[in-house]
Amino acid sequence: MVYVMIAIVLILTEMFYIRLVNKTSFFAAIHEREKDQRPVWSGAGLLLYLGMLFFSVIHGFVYPGFFFAITLLAVVGLWNNVKPISKLIQHLALWGSLLFMFNDLDIYNDSICCSFSLVLIVSVLIMYSFRAIDGVNRISGATSFVVLLTLAFINSRMVPFIDEMYLWIAIVLSFLLIFFNIKYRNRALGGEAGAGMLAVIVLFALWKLILLTNDVSYLILMVVCVIDSIVTVVYRIFRRENIFESEGRHIYQLLVSRGNIPPIIVSFLYASVQSLIVAGYFILFPYRWLYMACVLLMFILLYIYLEFYLRKLN
């Protein structure tokens, strides 16, 4: 019942925000990758912050570092809506949020663990940021929904590693992101701040599990989109392109723009493939390292093939 009430409050809040931005200038800049030059509402990040605010208040701010991290991103996102700010400030906010989150993960005392965590978490955070405009609504919401459901299953049936309410509120939030972007046809976006908040929410839970179990094979929960981003970044470096500028060249974007596959179908495809990989991971858990290596190799080869094939299409 608590989650239903929270979902209702969030839905009403977002609908009020949508009505508000229709009458004000709180529009995100029209992104050059969009085929249809419609204004987009850069307010989906509001859902993420309010949901985590509800959790923090109910549980007495049990994860203060995490709460400061998403608050920093929310403030920067609101500031950017009122008056556009430089990419440098937005990136500094993302890095600052990591410092707060690491405090709750308690990894500063172990330099090796801290360095390893920093590299992997920053990589995934950058992946979410690269998908800030198209990703939050089309792909990140769907794949994050699968990851969070899996983490909730692990938390309740295998290894308790985080407060149960945290995960279920996060699941509700990712579902609402999907809902609003289906209902409003991919217009309720989260921007870089929203992408950062979603990344922090998912990574905080995932990394608590990894640190508790000392098992990095759980990273396979995000393998589909991680490999997508890695292959895209490597390809763009090879072509001497600026990887910090969004060019709409991820595989899922090419599937939409050149493969003429509807965005909703692509999102469903990514989420379905991620679900199948997770199912295989649990079935073959005793052989998870061999399974993970095979999955990584298979997806790297598949994405490289798709990368070159889709770019040849008109």
C-alpha positions as CSV (number, residue, x, y, z in Angstrom):
1,M,0.0,0.0,0.0
2,V,2.9,2.4,0.8
3,Y,4.4,1.9,-2.7
4,V,1.0,2.5,-4.3
5,M,0.5,5.7,-2.4
6,I,4.0,6.9,-3.3
7,A,3.4,6.0,-7.0
8,I,0.1,8.0,-6.9
9,V,1.8,11.1,-5.4
10,L,4.7,10.9,-7.9
11,I,2.3,10.5,-10.9
12,L,0.2,13.5,-9.7
13,T,3.4,15.6,-9.2
14,E,4.8,14.8,-12.6
15,M,1.4,15.5,-14.3
16,F,1.3,18.9,-12.5
17,Y,4.9,19.6,-13.7
18,I,4.0,18.7,-17.3
19,R,1.1,21.2,-17.1
20,L,3.3,23.8,-15.6
21,V,6.1,23.5,-18.2
22,N,3.4,23.8,-21.0
23,K,2.7,27.3,-19.7
24,T,6.2,28.4,-18.9
25,S,9.7,28.4,-20.4
26,F,10.9,25.3,-18.5
27,F,11.7,23.5,-21.7
28,A,14.9,21.6,-22.4
29,A,16.6,22.6,-25.6
30,I,15.4,20.7,-28.6
31,H,18.1,18.1,-29.3
32,E,19.5,17.9,-32.7
33,R,19.2,14.1,-32.8
34,E,15.5,14.2,-32.6
35,K,13.7,13.8,-36.0
36,D,10.7,15.6,-34.8
37,Q,11.4,19.1,-33.6
38,R,9.1,19.0,-30.6
39,P,9.9,20.6,-27.3
40,V,10.8,18.1,-24.6
41,W,10.1,18.3,-20.9
42,S,13.4,18.0,-18.9
43,G,11.6,17.1,-15.7
44,A,11.6,13.3,-15.5
45,G,14.5,13.6,-13.0
46,L,11.9,15.2,-10.6
47,L,10.4,11.8,-10.2
48,L,13.7,10.2,-9.2
49,Y,14.5,12.8,-6.6
50,L,11.1,12.9,-5.0
51,G,11.0,9.1,-4.8
52,M,14.3,8.9,-3.1
53,L,13.4,11.8,-0.9
54,F,10.3,9.9,0.3
55,F,12.5,6.9,1.1
56,S,15.1,9.0,3.0
57,V,12.5,10.7,5.1
58,I,10.7,7.5,6.0
59,H,14.0,5.8,7.0
60,G,15.6,8.7,8.7
61,F,18.2,9.4,6.0
62,V,19.9,6.0,6.5
63,Y,22.1,6.7,3.5
64,P,23.2,10.3,3.9
65,G,26.0,10.2,1.3
66,F,23.6,8.8,-1.3
67,F,21.0,11.4,-0.5
68,F,23.5,14.3,-0.8
69,A,24.6,12.8,-4.2
70,I,21.2,12.9,-5.8
71,T,20.4,16.3,-4.1
72,L,23.5,17.7,-5.8
73,L,22.4,16.4,-9.2
74,A,18.8,17.6,-8.7
75,V,20.0,21.1,-7.8
76,V,22.2,21.3,-10.9
77,G,19.4,19.9,-13.0
78,L,16.9,22.5,-11.8
79,W,19.5,25.2,-12.3
80,N,20.1,24.1,-15.8
81,N,16.3,24.2,-16.5
82,V,16.0,27.8,-15.3
83,K,19.2,28.9,-16.9
84,P,21.4,26.7,-19.1
85,I,24.8,26.0,-17.5
86,S,28.1,24.7,-18.9
87,K,28.8,21.0,-19.4
88,L,31.8,21.5,-17.0
89,I,29.5,22.3,-14.1
90,Q,27.2,19.3,-14.9
91,H,30.2,17.0,-15.1
92,L,31.6,18.3,-11.8
93,A,28.2,17.6,-10.2
94,L,28.4,14.0,-11.5
95,W,31.9,13.6,-10.0
96,G,30.9,15.2,-6.8
97,S,27.9,12.9,-6.4
98,L,30.3,9.9,-6.6
99,L,32.4,11.3,-3.7
100,F,29.2,11.4,-1.6
101,M,28.1,8.0,-2.7
102,F,31.5,6.4,-2.0
103,N,31.2,7.6,1.6
104,D,28.1,5.5,2.2
105,L,29.8,2.5,0.4
106,D,32.7,2.8,2.9
107,I,35.4,2.1,0.4
108,Y,37.8,4.9,1.1
109,N,39.8,2.8,3.6
110,D,40.8,0.3,0.9
111,S,42.8,2.0,-1.9
112,I,42.7,-0.9,-4.3
113,C,38.9,-1.4,-3.9
114,C,38.4,2.4,-4.1
115,S,40.4,2.6,-7.4
116,F,38.6,-0.4,-8.9
117,S,35.2,0.9,-7.9
118,L,36.0,4.4,-9.2
119,V,37.0,3.1,-12.7
120,L,33.9,0.8,-13.0
121,I,31.4,3.2,-11.5
122,V,32.6,6.1,-13.5
123,S,32.4,4.0,-16.7
124,V,28.8,3.1,-16.0
125,L,28.0,6.7,-15.0
126,I,29.4,8.0,-18.2
127,M,27.4,5.4,-20.1
128,Y,24.2,6.8,-18.6
129,S,25.3,10.4,-19.3
130,F,26.0,9.5,-23.0
131,R,22.4,8.4,-23.1
132,A,21.1,11.5,-21.3
133,I,18.6,12.6,-23.9
134,D,17.6,9.4,-25.7
135,G,18.7,7.0,-23.1
136,V,16.7,7.8,-20.0
137,N,13.4,7.4,-21.7
138,R,14.0,4.8,-24.4
139,I,16.6,2.4,-23.0
140,S,17.9,3.3,-19.5
141,G,14.4,3.2,-17.9
142,A,13.7,-0.3,-19.3
143,T,17.1,-1.8,-18.6
144,S,17.3,-0.2,-15.1
145,F,13.8,-1.7,-14.4
146,V,15.2,-5.2,-15.1
147,V,18.4,-4.6,-13.1
148,L,16.4,-3.3,-10.1
149,L,13.9,-6.2,-10.2
150,T,16.9,-8.6,-10.2
151,L,18.5,-6.9,-7.3
152,A,15.2,-7.0,-5.3
153,F,15.1,-10.8,-6.0
154,I,18.6,-11.2,-4.8
155,N,18.0,-9.1,-1.7
156,S,14.9,-11.0,-0.7
157,R,15.9,-14.6,-1.6
158,M,19.7,-14.8,-1.7
159,V,21.7,-12.1,0.0
160,P,20.1,-9.2,2.0
161,F,22.4,-6.3,1.2
162,I,20.2,-3.1,1.2
163,D,16.9,-1.8,2.6
164,E,14.0,-3.5,0.8
165,M,12.1,-0.2,0.4
166,Y,15.0,1.4,-1.4
167,L,14.8,-1.2,-4.2
168,W,11.0,-1.2,-4.5
169,I,10.8,2.6,-4.6
170,A,13.5,2.5,-7.3
171,I,11.5,-0.1,-9.2
172,V,8.4,2.1,-9.1
173,L,10.5,5.1,-10.3
174,S,11.9,3.3,-13.3
175,F,8.5,2.0,-14.2
176,L,7.1,5.5,-14.1
177,L,9.8,6.7,-16.3
178,I,8.8,4.1,-18.9
179,F,5.1,5.0,-18.4
180,F,5.5,8.7,-18.9
181,N,7.6,8.3,-22.0
182,I,5.1,5.9,-23.6
183,K,2.2,8.1,-22.6
184,Y,3.8,11.3,-23.8
185,R,5.7,9.8,-26.7
186,N,9.3,10.2,-25.5
187,R,9.0,13.8,-24.4
188,A,9.5,13.6,-20.6
189,L,13.2,13.3,-20.5
190,G,15.6,13.5,-17.6
191,G,18.6,15.3,-19.1
192,E,22.1,14.7,-17.8
193,A,21.0,15.3,-14.2
194,G,18.2,12.8,-14.4
195,A,20.5,10.3,-16.1
196,G,23.0,10.8,-13.4
197,M,20.4,10.3,-10.7
198,L,19.2,7.1,-12.3
199,A,22.8,5.8,-12.6
200,V,23.5,6.7,-8.9
201,I,20.3,4.9,-7.8
202,V,21.2,1.7,-9.7
203,L,24.9,1.7,-9.0
204,F,24.5,2.4,-5.3
205,A,22.5,-0.8,-4.8
206,L,24.5,-2.9,-7.2
207,W,27.8,-1.9,-5.7
208,K,26.6,-2.6,-2.1
209,L,25.9,-6.1,-3.3
210,I,29.3,-6.5,-5.0
211,L,31.1,-5.2,-2.0
212,L,29.2,-7.4,0.4
213,T,29.7,-10.6,-1.6
214,N,33.1,-9.7,-3.1
215,D,31.7,-11.0,-6.4
216,V,32.1,-8.7,-9.4
217,S,30.2,-11.1,-11.7
218,Y,27.1,-9.3,-10.7
219,L,28.1,-6.7,-13.2
220,I,26.6,-9.0,-15.8
221,L,23.2,-7.4,-14.7
222,M,24.2,-4.4,-16.9
223,V,26.1,-6.1,-19.7
224,V,23.8,-5.3,-22.6
225,C,24.0,-1.5,-22.3
226,V,27.6,-1.5,-21.0
227,I,28.9,-3.3,-24.1
228,D,26.8,-1.1,-26.3
229,S,28.5,2.0,-24.9
230,I,32.0,0.6,-24.9
231,V,31.8,-0.5,-28.5
232,T,30.4,2.9,-29.5
233,V,33.1,4.8,-27.6
234,V,35.9,2.7,-29.1
235,Y,34.5,3.2,-32.6
236,R,34.2,7.0,-32.1
237,I,37.8,7.1,-30.7
238,F,39.0,5.2,-33.8
239,R,37.3,7.8,-36.0
240,R,38.8,10.6,-33.9
241,E,35.5,12.0,-32.8
242,N,34.8,13.9,-29.6
243,I,33.3,11.2,-27.4
244,F,32.0,13.9,-25.0
245,E,29.6,15.2,-27.6
246,S,26.4,13.2,-28.1
247,E,26.0,12.2,-31.7
248,G,23.2,9.6,-31.6
249,R,25.5,6.7,-32.6
250,H,24.7,4.1,-30.1
251,I,23.5,0.8,-31.5
252,Y,20.0,1.3,-30.1
253,Q,19.8,4.7,-31.7
254,L,21.0,3.3,-35.1
255,L,18.3,0.6,-34.8
256,V,15.7,3.3,-34.5
257,S,17.1,5.8,-37.0
258,R,18.5,3.5,-39.7
259,G,16.8,0.2,-38.9
260,N,13.4,2.0,-38.7
261,I,12.5,0.0,-35.6
262,P,10.1,1.9,-33.2
263,P,11.8,3.1,-30.0
264,I,9.4,1.2,-27.8
265,I,10.3,-2.1,-29.5
266,V,14.0,-1.4,-29.2
267,S,13.6,-0.7,-25.5
268,F,11.6,-3.9,-25.0
269,L,14.2,-5.8,-27.0
270,Y,17.1,-4.6,-24.8
271,A,15.2,-5.3,-21.6
272,S,14.2,-8.8,-22.8
273,V,17.7,-9.7,-23.8
274,Q,19.0,-8.4,-20.4
275,S,16.4,-10.5,-18.7
276,L,17.4,-13.7,-20.6
277,I,21.0,-13.1,-19.7
278,V,20.2,-12.7,-16.0
279,A,18.1,-15.9,-16.1
280,G,21.0,-17.7,-17.6
281,Y,23.3,-16.3,-15.0
282,F,21.3,-17.7,-12.1
283,I,20.7,-21.1,-13.9
284,L,24.5,-21.5,-14.5
285,F,25.6,-19.7,-11.3
286,P,28.2,-22.3,-10.4
287,Y,29.8,-21.7,-13.8
288,R,29.1,-17.9,-13.7
289,W,32.6,-16.8,-14.7
290,L,32.7,-19.0,-17.8
291,Y,29.1,-17.9,-18.6
292,M,30.1,-14.2,-18.2
293,A,33.1,-14.6,-20.4
294,C,31.0,-16.2,-23.2
295,V,28.3,-13.6,-22.9
296,L,30.8,-10.7,-23.1
297,L,32.6,-12.2,-26.1
298,M,29.3,-12.9,-27.9
299,F,27.9,-9.4,-27.3
300,I,31.2,-7.7,-28.3
301,L,31.2,-9.5,-31.6
302,L,27.5,-8.9,-32.1
303,Y,27.7,-5.2,-31.4
304,I,30.8,-4.8,-33.6
305,Y,28.8,-6.5,-36.5
306,L,25.8,-4.3,-35.9
307,E,27.9,-1.2,-35.6
308,F,29.3,-1.6,-39.1
309,Y,26.1,-3.1,-40.6
310,L,23.7,-0.3,-39.4
311,R,26.1,2.5,-40.5
312,K,26.0,1.2,-44.1
313,L,22.2,1.6,-44.2
314,N,20.8,4.9,-45.6
